[in-house]
Short mmCIF file of C-alpha atoms in Angstrom, two decimals:
data_model
loop_
_atom_site.label_atom_id
_atom_site.label_comp_id
_atom_site.label_asym_id
_atom_site.label_seq_id
_atom_site.Cartn_x
_atom_site.Cartn_y
_atom_site.Cartn_z
CA MET A 2 -9.73 -23.33 20.57
CA LEU A 3 -8.26 -20.92 23.27
CA PRO A 4 -9.17 -22.00 26.96
CA PRO A 5 -11.38 -19.93 28.71
CA SER A 6 -9.16 -18.58 31.09
CA SER A 7 -6.42 -17.10 28.52
CA PRO A 8 -5.89 -13.50 28.25
CA GLU A 9 -6.98 -13.45 24.68
CA ALA A 10 -10.19 -15.33 25.66
CA ALA A 11 -10.94 -12.66 28.28
CA LEU A 12 -10.09 -9.86 26.07
CA GLN A 13 -12.94 -11.39 23.33
CA GLY A 14 -15.39 -11.79 25.94
CA THR A 15 -15.16 -8.18 27.59
CA VAL A 16 -14.05 -5.64 24.69
CA PRO A 17 -16.60 -4.75 22.14
CA ARG A 18 -15.63 -5.80 18.55
CA SER A 19 -15.73 -2.44 17.19
CA ARG A 20 -13.37 -1.32 19.92
CA ARG A 21 -11.04 -4.32 19.00
CA ALA A 22 -10.77 -3.60 15.77
CA LEU A 23 -10.36 0.23 15.85
CA HIS A 24 -7.45 -0.62 18.61
CA LEU A 25 -5.27 -2.68 16.02
CA ALA A 26 -6.48 -0.58 12.77
CA LEU A 27 -6.02 3.18 14.17
CA PRO A 28 -2.13 3.00 14.34
CA ILE A 29 -1.88 1.43 11.05
CA ILE A 30 -4.40 4.12 9.61
CA GLY A 31 -2.65 6.99 11.16
CA GLY A 32 0.47 5.68 9.93
CA MET A 33 -0.89 5.49 6.23
CA VAL A 34 -2.66 8.56 6.64
CA SER A 35 0.78 10.28 7.61
CA GLN A 36 2.33 8.41 4.67
CA ASN A 37 -0.13 9.75 1.97
CA ILE A 38 -0.05 13.42 3.76
CA LEU A 39 3.60 13.08 3.35
CA ASN A 40 3.07 12.16 -0.65
CA LEU A 41 0.78 15.36 -0.73
CA VAL A 42 3.57 17.30 0.98
CA ASP A 43 5.98 15.85 -1.62
CA THR A 44 3.50 16.80 -4.70
CA ALA A 45 3.06 20.23 -3.61
CA MET A 46 6.84 20.79 -3.25
CA VAL A 47 7.33 19.33 -6.81
CA GLY A 48 4.29 21.17 -7.98
CA ARG A 49 6.27 24.41 -7.82
CA LEU A 50 8.75 23.25 -10.32
CA GLY A 51 6.15 23.13 -13.13
CA GLU A 52 3.87 20.68 -14.84
CA ALA A 53 6.76 18.45 -16.26
CA SER A 54 8.08 17.98 -12.99
CA LEU A 55 5.08 16.96 -11.37
CA ALA A 56 4.12 14.57 -14.27
CA ALA A 57 7.44 13.23 -14.12
CA VAL A 58 7.33 12.50 -10.43
CA GLY A 59 3.92 10.95 -10.80
CA ILE A 60 4.65 8.38 -13.32
CA ALA A 61 8.02 7.68 -12.11
CA GLY A 62 6.48 7.06 -8.76
CA PHE A 63 4.21 4.57 -9.81
CA ALA A 64 7.06 3.00 -12.08
CA ASN A 65 8.98 2.71 -8.63
CA PHE A 66 6.05 1.24 -7.25
CA MET A 67 5.79 -1.61 -9.92
CA ALA A 68 9.46 -2.14 -9.78
CA VAL A 69 9.16 -2.93 -5.66
CA ALA A 70 5.78 -4.42 -5.74
CA PHE A 71 6.66 -8.18 -5.74
CA ILE A 72 9.01 -7.91 -3.07
CA THR A 73 6.59 -5.92 -0.82
CA GLY A 74 4.58 -8.90 -1.09
CA MET A 75 6.70 -10.71 1.81
CA ALA A 76 4.52 -8.68 4.15
CA ALA A 77 1.36 -10.89 3.49
CA GLY A 78 3.32 -14.14 4.13
CA VAL A 79 5.16 -12.64 7.49
CA GLN A 80 1.69 -11.22 8.65
CA ALA A 81 -0.43 -14.26 7.94
CA ILE A 82 1.93 -16.84 9.35
CA ALA A 83 2.72 -14.51 12.60
CA ALA A 84 -0.89 -14.00 13.52
CA ARG A 85 -1.64 -17.87 12.94
CA ARG A 86 1.16 -18.44 15.46
CA LYS A 87 -0.09 -15.71 17.93
CA GLY A 88 -3.52 -17.27 17.95
CA GLU A 89 -1.95 -20.92 18.29
CA GLY A 90 -0.12 -19.71 21.26
CA ARG A 91 3.42 -20.14 19.88
CA GLU A 92 4.63 -16.65 20.70
CA SER A 93 8.13 -17.93 20.85
CA GLU A 94 7.99 -18.72 17.23
CA MET A 95 6.23 -15.63 16.08
CA ALA A 96 9.38 -13.55 14.60
CA LEU A 97 10.72 -16.54 12.84
CA PRO A 98 8.83 -15.51 9.56
CA LEU A 99 9.82 -11.98 9.98
CA ASN A 100 13.69 -13.37 9.94
CA GLY A 101 12.78 -15.06 6.73
CA GLY A 102 11.13 -12.13 5.26
CA LEU A 103 14.15 -9.81 5.78
CA LEU A 104 16.31 -12.09 4.32
CA LEU A 105 14.19 -12.68 1.00
CA ALA A 106 13.52 -8.73 0.80
CA VAL A 107 17.28 -8.07 0.72
CA SER A 108 18.24 -10.98 -1.64
CA LEU A 109 15.51 -10.22 -4.16
CA ALA A 110 15.97 -6.17 -3.85
CA LEU A 111 19.77 -5.42 -4.22
CA PRO A 112 20.21 -7.26 -7.65
CA TRP A 113 16.85 -6.21 -9.07
CA ALA A 114 17.33 -2.67 -8.11
CA THR A 115 21.18 -2.65 -9.30
CA LEU A 116 19.54 -3.77 -12.74
CA LEU A 117 16.82 -1.22 -13.02
CA HIS A 118 19.30 1.33 -12.51
CA TRP A 119 21.21 0.57 -15.42
CA LEU A 120 17.68 -0.06 -17.61
CA THR A 121 15.98 3.20 -16.51
CA PRO A 122 17.13 5.50 -19.04
CA ASP A 123 16.28 3.01 -21.91
CA LEU A 124 12.91 2.03 -20.01
CA PHE A 125 11.39 5.46 -19.05
CA PRO A 126 10.74 6.59 -22.31
CA LEU A 127 8.55 3.89 -22.88
CA LEU A 128 6.02 5.49 -20.03
CA SER A 129 6.07 9.31 -21.70
CA ASP A 130 7.41 10.48 -25.02
CA ASP A 131 7.70 14.00 -23.61
CA PRO A 132 11.71 14.81 -23.36
CA ALA A 133 10.80 17.10 -20.29
CA VAL A 134 9.13 14.33 -18.37
CA VAL A 135 11.95 11.79 -19.22
CA ALA A 136 14.62 14.33 -18.20
CA GLU A 137 13.05 14.75 -14.76
CA GLY A 138 11.59 11.33 -14.23
CA VAL A 139 14.90 9.38 -15.13
CA PRO A 140 17.10 10.78 -11.98
CA TYR A 141 13.75 10.69 -9.92
CA LEU A 142 13.24 6.94 -10.53
CA ARG A 143 17.07 6.24 -10.22
CA ALA A 144 17.04 7.86 -6.69
CA ARG A 145 14.21 5.92 -5.52
CA LEU A 146 15.61 2.60 -6.37
CA PHE A 147 18.44 3.09 -3.97
CA GLY A 148 15.89 2.69 -0.94
CA MET A 149 14.26 -0.89 -2.51
CA ALA A 150 15.65 -3.04 -0.34
CA ALA A 151 14.69 -0.90 2.79
CA VAL A 152 11.19 -0.63 1.25
CA GLY A 153 11.01 -4.63 1.17
CA MET A 154 12.53 -4.95 4.59
CA ASN A 155 9.94 -2.19 5.96
CA TYR A 156 7.14 -3.98 4.60
CA ALA A 157 8.40 -7.45 6.33
CA PHE A 158 8.49 -5.52 9.80
CA ARG A 159 5.01 -4.13 9.05
CA GLY A 160 3.70 -7.38 8.39
CA TYR A 161 4.97 -8.78 11.63
CA TRP A 162 3.93 -5.96 13.92
CA ASN A 163 0.49 -5.90 12.44
CA GLY A 164 0.06 -9.73 12.77
CA VAL A 165 1.21 -9.85 16.43
CA ASN A 166 -1.10 -6.59 17.12
CA LEU A 167 1.85 -4.38 17.74
CA SER A 168 0.78 -1.87 15.16
CA ARG A 169 1.50 1.21 17.41
CA LEU A 170 5.09 0.43 16.52
CA TYR A 171 4.50 0.61 12.87
CA LEU A 172 2.81 4.39 13.35
CA GLY A 173 5.95 5.59 15.35
CA THR A 174 8.25 4.49 13.06
CA LEU A 175 6.47 5.96 10.08
CA LEU A 176 5.93 9.08 11.70
CA VAL A 177 10.04 9.49 12.26
CA MET A 178 10.49 8.18 8.87
CA HIS A 179 8.12 10.94 7.14
CA LEU A 180 9.31 13.81 9.37
CA SER A 181 13.04 13.23 8.13
CA ASN A 182 11.54 12.83 4.40
CA ILE A 183 9.90 16.21 4.55
CA ILE A 184 13.15 17.81 5.92
CA LEU A 185 15.30 16.03 3.34
CA ASN A 186 12.88 16.81 0.59
CA TYR A 187 12.77 20.43 1.37
CA GLY A 188 16.50 20.85 1.51
CA LEU A 189 17.36 18.67 -1.58
CA ILE A 190 14.62 19.84 -3.77
CA TYR A 191 15.33 23.54 -3.08
CA GLY A 192 18.94 23.63 -1.95
CA GLU A 193 18.14 24.36 1.34
CA LEU A 194 19.68 23.61 4.71
CA GLY A 195 23.09 23.57 3.24
CA LEU A 196 22.10 20.64 0.60
CA PRO A 197 22.40 20.77 -2.84
CA GLU A 198 19.45 21.90 -4.96
CA LEU A 199 18.64 18.93 -7.27
CA GLY A 200 14.91 19.70 -7.90
CA ALA A 201 12.69 16.58 -8.81
CA GLU A 202 15.93 14.40 -8.23
CA GLY A 203 16.23 15.68 -4.75
CA ALA A 204 12.66 14.44 -3.86
CA GLY A 205 13.46 11.09 -4.72
CA LEU A 206 16.74 10.94 -2.94
CA GLY A 207 15.16 12.33 0.33
CA THR A 208 12.46 9.66 -0.07
CA ALA A 209 14.97 6.84 -0.16
CA ILE A 210 17.39 8.03 2.49
CA SER A 211 14.42 8.60 5.00
CA THR A 212 13.22 4.83 3.94
CA TRP A 213 16.46 3.43 4.95
CA ILE A 214 16.04 5.86 8.20
CA GLY A 215 12.77 3.86 9.05
CA THR A 216 14.75 0.32 8.45
CA GLY A 217 17.01 1.26 11.26
CA VAL A 218 14.25 2.36 13.75
CA TYR A 219 12.33 -1.08 12.94
CA PHE A 220 15.39 -3.08 13.81
CA GLY A 221 16.05 -1.28 16.99
CA LEU A 222 12.26 -1.74 17.77
CA GLY A 223 12.76 -5.52 17.04
CA LEU A 224 15.65 -6.09 18.98
CA LYS A 225 13.48 -4.47 21.95
CA HIS A 226 10.24 -6.12 21.54
CA ALA A 227 10.50 -9.23 19.42
CA ARG A 228 13.75 -11.15 20.93
CA VAL A 229 11.51 -13.20 22.98
CA ALA A 230 9.67 -14.38 19.80
CA GLY A 231 12.45 -15.24 17.77
CA PHE A 232 13.93 -12.01 16.28
CA LEU A 233 17.32 -12.76 14.55
CA ARG A 234 17.51 -15.96 16.35
CA GLY A 235 17.12 -18.22 13.70
CA LEU A 236 15.10 -18.88 10.19
CA PRO A 237 11.87 -20.41 9.75
CA GLN A 238 11.99 -24.27 8.86
CA ARG A 239 12.24 -25.49 5.52
CA ALA A 240 8.13 -26.45 5.42
CA GLU A 241 7.36 -23.01 6.93
CA LEU A 242 9.44 -21.10 4.66
CA ARG A 243 7.92 -22.75 1.64
CA THR A 244 4.34 -21.98 3.14
CA MET A 245 5.63 -18.47 3.59
CA LEU A 246 6.49 -18.32 -0.15
CA ARG A 247 3.39 -20.03 -1.07
CA LEU A 248 1.58 -17.09 0.64
CA ALA A 249 4.08 -14.35 -0.38
CA VAL A 250 4.56 -15.07 -4.26
CA PRO A 251 0.70 -14.46 -4.88
CA ALA A 252 0.56 -11.55 -2.89
CA GLY A 253 3.57 -10.16 -4.41
CA ALA A 254 2.41 -11.14 -8.03
CA GLN A 255 -0.79 -9.08 -6.98
CA GLN A 256 1.01 -6.22 -5.78
CA PHE A 257 3.32 -6.27 -8.90
CA VAL A 258 0.31 -6.62 -11.27
CA MET A 259 -1.75 -3.96 -9.52
CA ALA A 260 1.38 -1.38 -9.96
CA THR A 261 1.81 -2.37 -13.32
CA GLY A 262 -1.50 -1.39 -13.93
CA TYR A 263 -1.37 1.98 -12.57
CA THR A 264 1.53 2.60 -14.29
CA ALA A 265 -0.29 1.39 -17.45
CA PHE A 266 -2.86 3.61 -16.57
CA PHE A 267 -0.48 6.80 -16.33
CA LYS A 268 0.64 5.80 -19.99
CA ILE A 269 -3.21 5.85 -20.70
CA VAL A 270 -3.64 9.36 -19.14
CA ALA A 271 -0.14 10.65 -20.92
CA GLU A 272 -1.92 9.91 -24.21
CA VAL A 273 -4.71 12.16 -23.48
CA GLY A 274 -2.26 14.86 -22.65
CA THR A 275 0.34 16.16 -20.24
CA THR A 276 -1.97 18.56 -18.48
CA GLU A 277 -3.98 15.38 -17.79
CA LEU A 278 -1.35 13.37 -16.62
CA ALA A 279 -0.24 16.30 -14.06
CA ALA A 280 -3.89 16.47 -12.94
CA ALA A 281 -4.19 12.55 -12.62
CA ASN A 282 -1.15 12.55 -10.39
CA VAL A 283 -2.69 15.34 -7.83
CA VAL A 284 -5.91 13.26 -8.02
CA LEU A 285 -4.36 9.89 -7.18
CA ASN A 286 -2.41 11.34 -4.54
CA VAL A 287 -5.43 12.83 -3.00
CA MET A 288 -7.56 9.57 -3.54
CA LEU A 289 -5.01 7.69 -1.59
CA VAL A 290 -5.59 9.88 1.61
CA ALA A 291 -8.92 8.26 1.49
CA ILE A 292 -8.31 4.77 0.26
CA LEU A 293 -5.41 3.85 2.73
CA PRO A 294 -7.69 4.07 5.77
CA GLY A 295 -9.38 1.21 4.01
CA LEU A 296 -6.27 -0.60 3.47
CA GLY A 297 -5.58 0.24 7.06
CA PHE A 298 -8.73 -1.25 8.28
CA GLY A 299 -8.09 -4.52 6.02
CA ILE A 300 -4.57 -5.08 7.32
CA ALA A 301 -6.25 -5.02 10.96
CA GLY A 302 -8.78 -7.26 9.83
CA ALA A 303 -6.21 -9.58 8.22
CA SER A 304 -4.54 -9.95 11.90
CA LEU A 305 -7.92 -10.56 13.52
CA VAL A 306 -9.04 -13.02 10.81
CA GLY A 307 -5.52 -15.19 11.07
CA GLN A 308 -5.76 -15.15 14.81
CA ALA A 309 -9.48 -16.28 14.74
CA LEU A 310 -8.19 -19.22 12.33
CA GLY A 311 -5.63 -20.01 14.40
CA ARG A 312 -7.77 -20.70 17.55
CA GLY A 313 -9.78 -22.94 15.19
CA ASP A 314 -12.82 -20.47 14.88
CA PRO A 315 -13.63 -19.92 11.22
CA ASP A 316 -16.93 -18.23 12.18
CA ASP A 317 -15.57 -15.82 13.98
CA ALA A 318 -13.04 -15.03 11.23
CA LYS A 319 -15.86 -14.61 8.76
CA GLN A 320 -17.27 -12.04 11.10
CA TRP A 321 -14.50 -10.28 11.64
CA GLY A 322 -14.29 -9.41 8.05
CA TRP A 323 -17.70 -8.09 8.02
CA ASP A 324 -17.22 -6.15 11.25
CA VAL A 325 -14.17 -4.51 9.78
CA VAL A 326 -15.91 -3.91 6.19
CA ARG A 327 -18.70 -1.73 7.97
CA LEU A 328 -15.95 0.69 9.68
CA GLY A 329 -14.04 0.87 6.27
CA VAL A 330 -16.91 1.94 4.29
CA LEU A 331 -18.10 4.34 6.90
CA VAL A 332 -14.55 6.05 7.50
CA MET A 333 -13.78 6.19 3.59
CA PHE A 334 -17.34 7.92 2.67
CA LEU A 335 -16.84 10.53 5.23
CA LEU A 336 -13.34 11.28 3.42
CA GLY A 337 -14.96 11.20 0.17
CA LEU A 338 -17.22 14.07 0.84
CA PRO A 339 -15.07 17.02 0.38
CA MET A 340 -13.98 15.75 -2.95
CA LEU A 341 -17.53 15.33 -3.99
CA LEU A 342 -18.37 18.77 -2.55
CA VAL A 343 -15.80 21.07 -2.61
CA PRO A 344 -12.89 19.42 -5.17
CA ASP A 345 -11.54 22.94 -5.80
CA LEU A 346 -10.83 23.67 -2.26
CA VAL A 347 -9.10 20.07 -2.10
CA LEU A 348 -7.07 20.88 -5.34
CA ALA A 349 -6.07 24.37 -4.29
CA PRO A 350 -2.82 23.55 -2.59
CA PHE A 351 -1.40 21.33 -5.64
CA LEU A 352 -2.67 23.00 -8.61
CA HIS A 353 -2.08 26.57 -9.53
CA GLU A 354 -3.46 27.07 -13.17
CA ALA A 355 -7.09 27.14 -13.70
CA HIS A 356 -7.03 25.02 -16.83
CA THR A 357 -5.33 21.81 -14.79
CA ILE A 358 -7.94 22.43 -11.94
CA ASP A 359 -10.68 22.12 -14.65
CA VAL A 360 -9.28 19.27 -15.64
CA ALA A 361 -8.97 17.57 -12.23
CA ARG A 362 -12.33 18.67 -11.04
CA GLY A 363 -14.61 16.08 -12.51
CA ALA A 364 -12.11 13.23 -11.55
CA LEU A 365 -11.94 14.23 -8.17
CA ARG A 366 -15.74 14.37 -7.96
CA ILE A 367 -16.11 10.62 -9.35
CA VAL A 368 -13.30 9.62 -6.51
CA GLY A 369 -15.57 11.28 -3.78
CA ALA A 370 -18.78 9.63 -5.12
CA THR A 371 -17.60 6.35 -5.27
CA ILE A 372 -14.65 5.53 -2.93
CA PHE A 373 -16.71 3.61 -0.45
CA PHE A 374 -16.65 0.65 -3.00
CA ASP A 375 -13.06 0.33 -1.98
CA GLY A 376 -14.23 0.08 1.90
CA VAL A 377 -15.47 -3.30 0.70
CA GLY A 378 -12.85 -4.47 -1.92
CA MET A 379 -9.77 -3.61 -0.01
CA VAL A 380 -11.01 -4.90 3.42
CA LEU A 381 -11.68 -8.18 2.09
CA LEU A 382 -8.78 -8.41 -0.25
CA ALA A 383 -6.33 -7.92 2.64
CA ALA A 384 -8.69 -10.34 4.87
CA LEU A 385 -8.29 -13.16 2.29
CA GLN A 386 -4.67 -12.64 2.56
CA GLY A 387 -4.52 -12.80 6.28
CA ALA A 388 -6.53 -16.04 5.89
CA GLY A 389 -4.00 -17.31 3.42
CA ALA A 390 -6.15 -17.16 0.35
CA THR A 391 -3.53 -14.92 -1.56
CA ARG A 392 -4.06 -16.85 -4.76
CA THR A 393 -7.69 -15.98 -4.76
CA ALA A 394 -7.20 -12.49 -3.78
CA ALA A 395 -4.69 -11.83 -6.59
CA MET A 396 -6.34 -13.35 -9.23
CA VAL A 397 -9.61 -11.20 -8.63
CA ALA A 398 -7.71 -7.91 -8.15
CA GLY A 399 -5.55 -8.29 -10.85
CA GLY A 400 -8.32 -9.77 -13.36
CA CYS A 401 -10.86 -6.85 -12.57
CA GLN A 402 -8.11 -4.17 -13.23
CA TRP A 403 -6.54 -5.76 -16.54
CA ILE A 404 -9.64 -7.45 -17.91
CA VAL A 405 -12.00 -4.59 -17.16
CA GLY A 406 -10.29 -1.29 -15.94
CA LEU A 407 -7.81 -0.79 -18.15
CA PRO A 408 -9.37 -1.68 -21.42
CA LEU A 409 -12.07 0.72 -20.32
CA ALA A 410 -9.86 3.49 -19.60
CA PHE A 411 -8.17 3.15 -23.15
CA LEU A 412 -11.46 2.94 -24.94
CA VAL A 413 -12.87 6.13 -23.12
CA GLY A 414 -9.77 7.98 -23.41
CA PRO A 415 -7.58 7.36 -26.15
CA VAL A 416 -9.92 6.00 -28.42
CA LEU A 417 -13.16 7.73 -28.16
CA GLY A 418 -11.27 11.05 -27.15
CA GLY A 419 -13.13 11.34 -23.53
CA GLY A 420 -11.10 13.42 -21.00
CA LEU A 421 -9.53 12.60 -17.37
CA ALA A 422 -12.99 12.54 -16.00
CA ALA A 423 -14.26 9.69 -18.26
CA VAL A 424 -11.10 7.76 -17.80
CA TRP A 425 -11.53 7.85 -14.17
CA ALA A 426 -15.26 6.79 -14.28
CA SER A 427 -13.91 3.59 -16.01
CA GLN A 428 -11.87 2.92 -12.94
CA ALA A 429 -14.96 3.22 -10.41
CA VAL A 430 -16.63 0.63 -12.60
CA TYR A 431 -13.92 -1.92 -12.14
CA ARG A 432 -13.70 -1.06 -8.44
CA GLY A 433 -17.20 -1.72 -7.88
CA LEU A 434 -17.12 -4.82 -9.76
CA GLN A 435 -14.03 -6.03 -7.43
CA ALA A 436 -15.74 -5.27 -4.03
CA ILE A 437 -18.69 -7.19 -5.38
CA ILE A 438 -16.98 -10.49 -6.35
CA PHE A 439 -14.48 -10.17 -3.00
CA ALA A 440 -18.14 -9.87 -1.05
CA VAL A 441 -19.35 -13.10 -2.69
CA ILE A 442 -16.28 -15.01 -2.06
CA TRP A 443 -15.80 -13.99 1.52
CA GLN A 444 -19.39 -14.98 2.35
CA ARG A 445 -19.08 -18.44 0.76
CA GLY A 446 -16.11 -19.05 3.30
CA GLY A 447 -13.83 -21.31 1.33
CA TRP A 448 -10.87 -19.28 2.52
CA SER A 449 -11.30 -20.75 5.87
CA ARG A 450 -9.98 -24.03 4.88
CA VAL A 451 -6.73 -22.79 3.67
CA GLU A 452 -3.51 -24.23 5.72
CA VAL A 453 -0.98 -22.01 7.17
#
């Protein structure tokens, strides 16, 4: 436990819990919202190229997510250990897991990206049998793979900043990265600003370059703010490195399974039709604008949970989970209302053909009506990871998606002939089930006994 005279203890006694959670979460949420607004800008830019380009970028984007997902799991290990060390008062060691995470990210990403770049022309046709979609998707995906190592390092930095309550640095870096992405995408897609006209491939290349710009900014901030905590001054001890891998591997596996599931979901939608695939890309990107604030609250909750456990206070850790859930549910419910009440207004900037809008409308309304489930599921998933229970989080999330969500989507879509709205309703079922399971696990409290 913290001594009563410590600054952290004083903060706990004087600042309302909701304000503490918001202070940590709002910069994370702002950065994540900016990231998804950027995705929407990219979607709007590519949408001007036609349905084939829009469908290709959608399915290739999730293929890239699947490719990099395991590496991004390093963030969970970095955050959990850094937050626990902060709670224990071992601040000179907080950045050692970051150093290990950076090394692991680069070691995994470089050979993996090289192999996938070579295999992409053979693998991408497995995701879509439309030649026009394949022709646009292969160069886009190859361009995105160029940024894989940068993505891995950026996630490691993100885990550290969030774990030690410096999420404002995460927000600032994302804003720099996204501004550069908008400018580069505009130039490289349409051949403006003296850059070559590359179409959908230009969107992928602009995103990859901006990701490396973000990595450079993160390193500069690390030298300024994390040197006293051990940044670039050594690696974790072997036992701590094993602990980080024990936490990161299930989290990375969960990210990979989830990303693979999204890619399989797009494959299922592609069997329904190319118009449905283009509409699904837009609906999913709009949905993520509402979902990622929930993930932002979850990341903040993970840090607060980890720090409470580091202080030896599991009851406080449990209460932080429920406090942050309430905030996440409220925000995501409010963000879902426009999708439910005025879907055409939300879809108008991205879809320009009446038939495609008709296909997307019902799915978007389902998102708006049910997205508050994710305020429970996503917050508690991240909180479990912050407590070190990454294996439990991975098993529940992966199991619900693959055992319930995807079979239901295939049944109501390609098998029974339902449209995009029916397929999306099946996803709402599995996400609601996932939220209930996570709530039961959190209330039971077994996660508080995990050693980190």
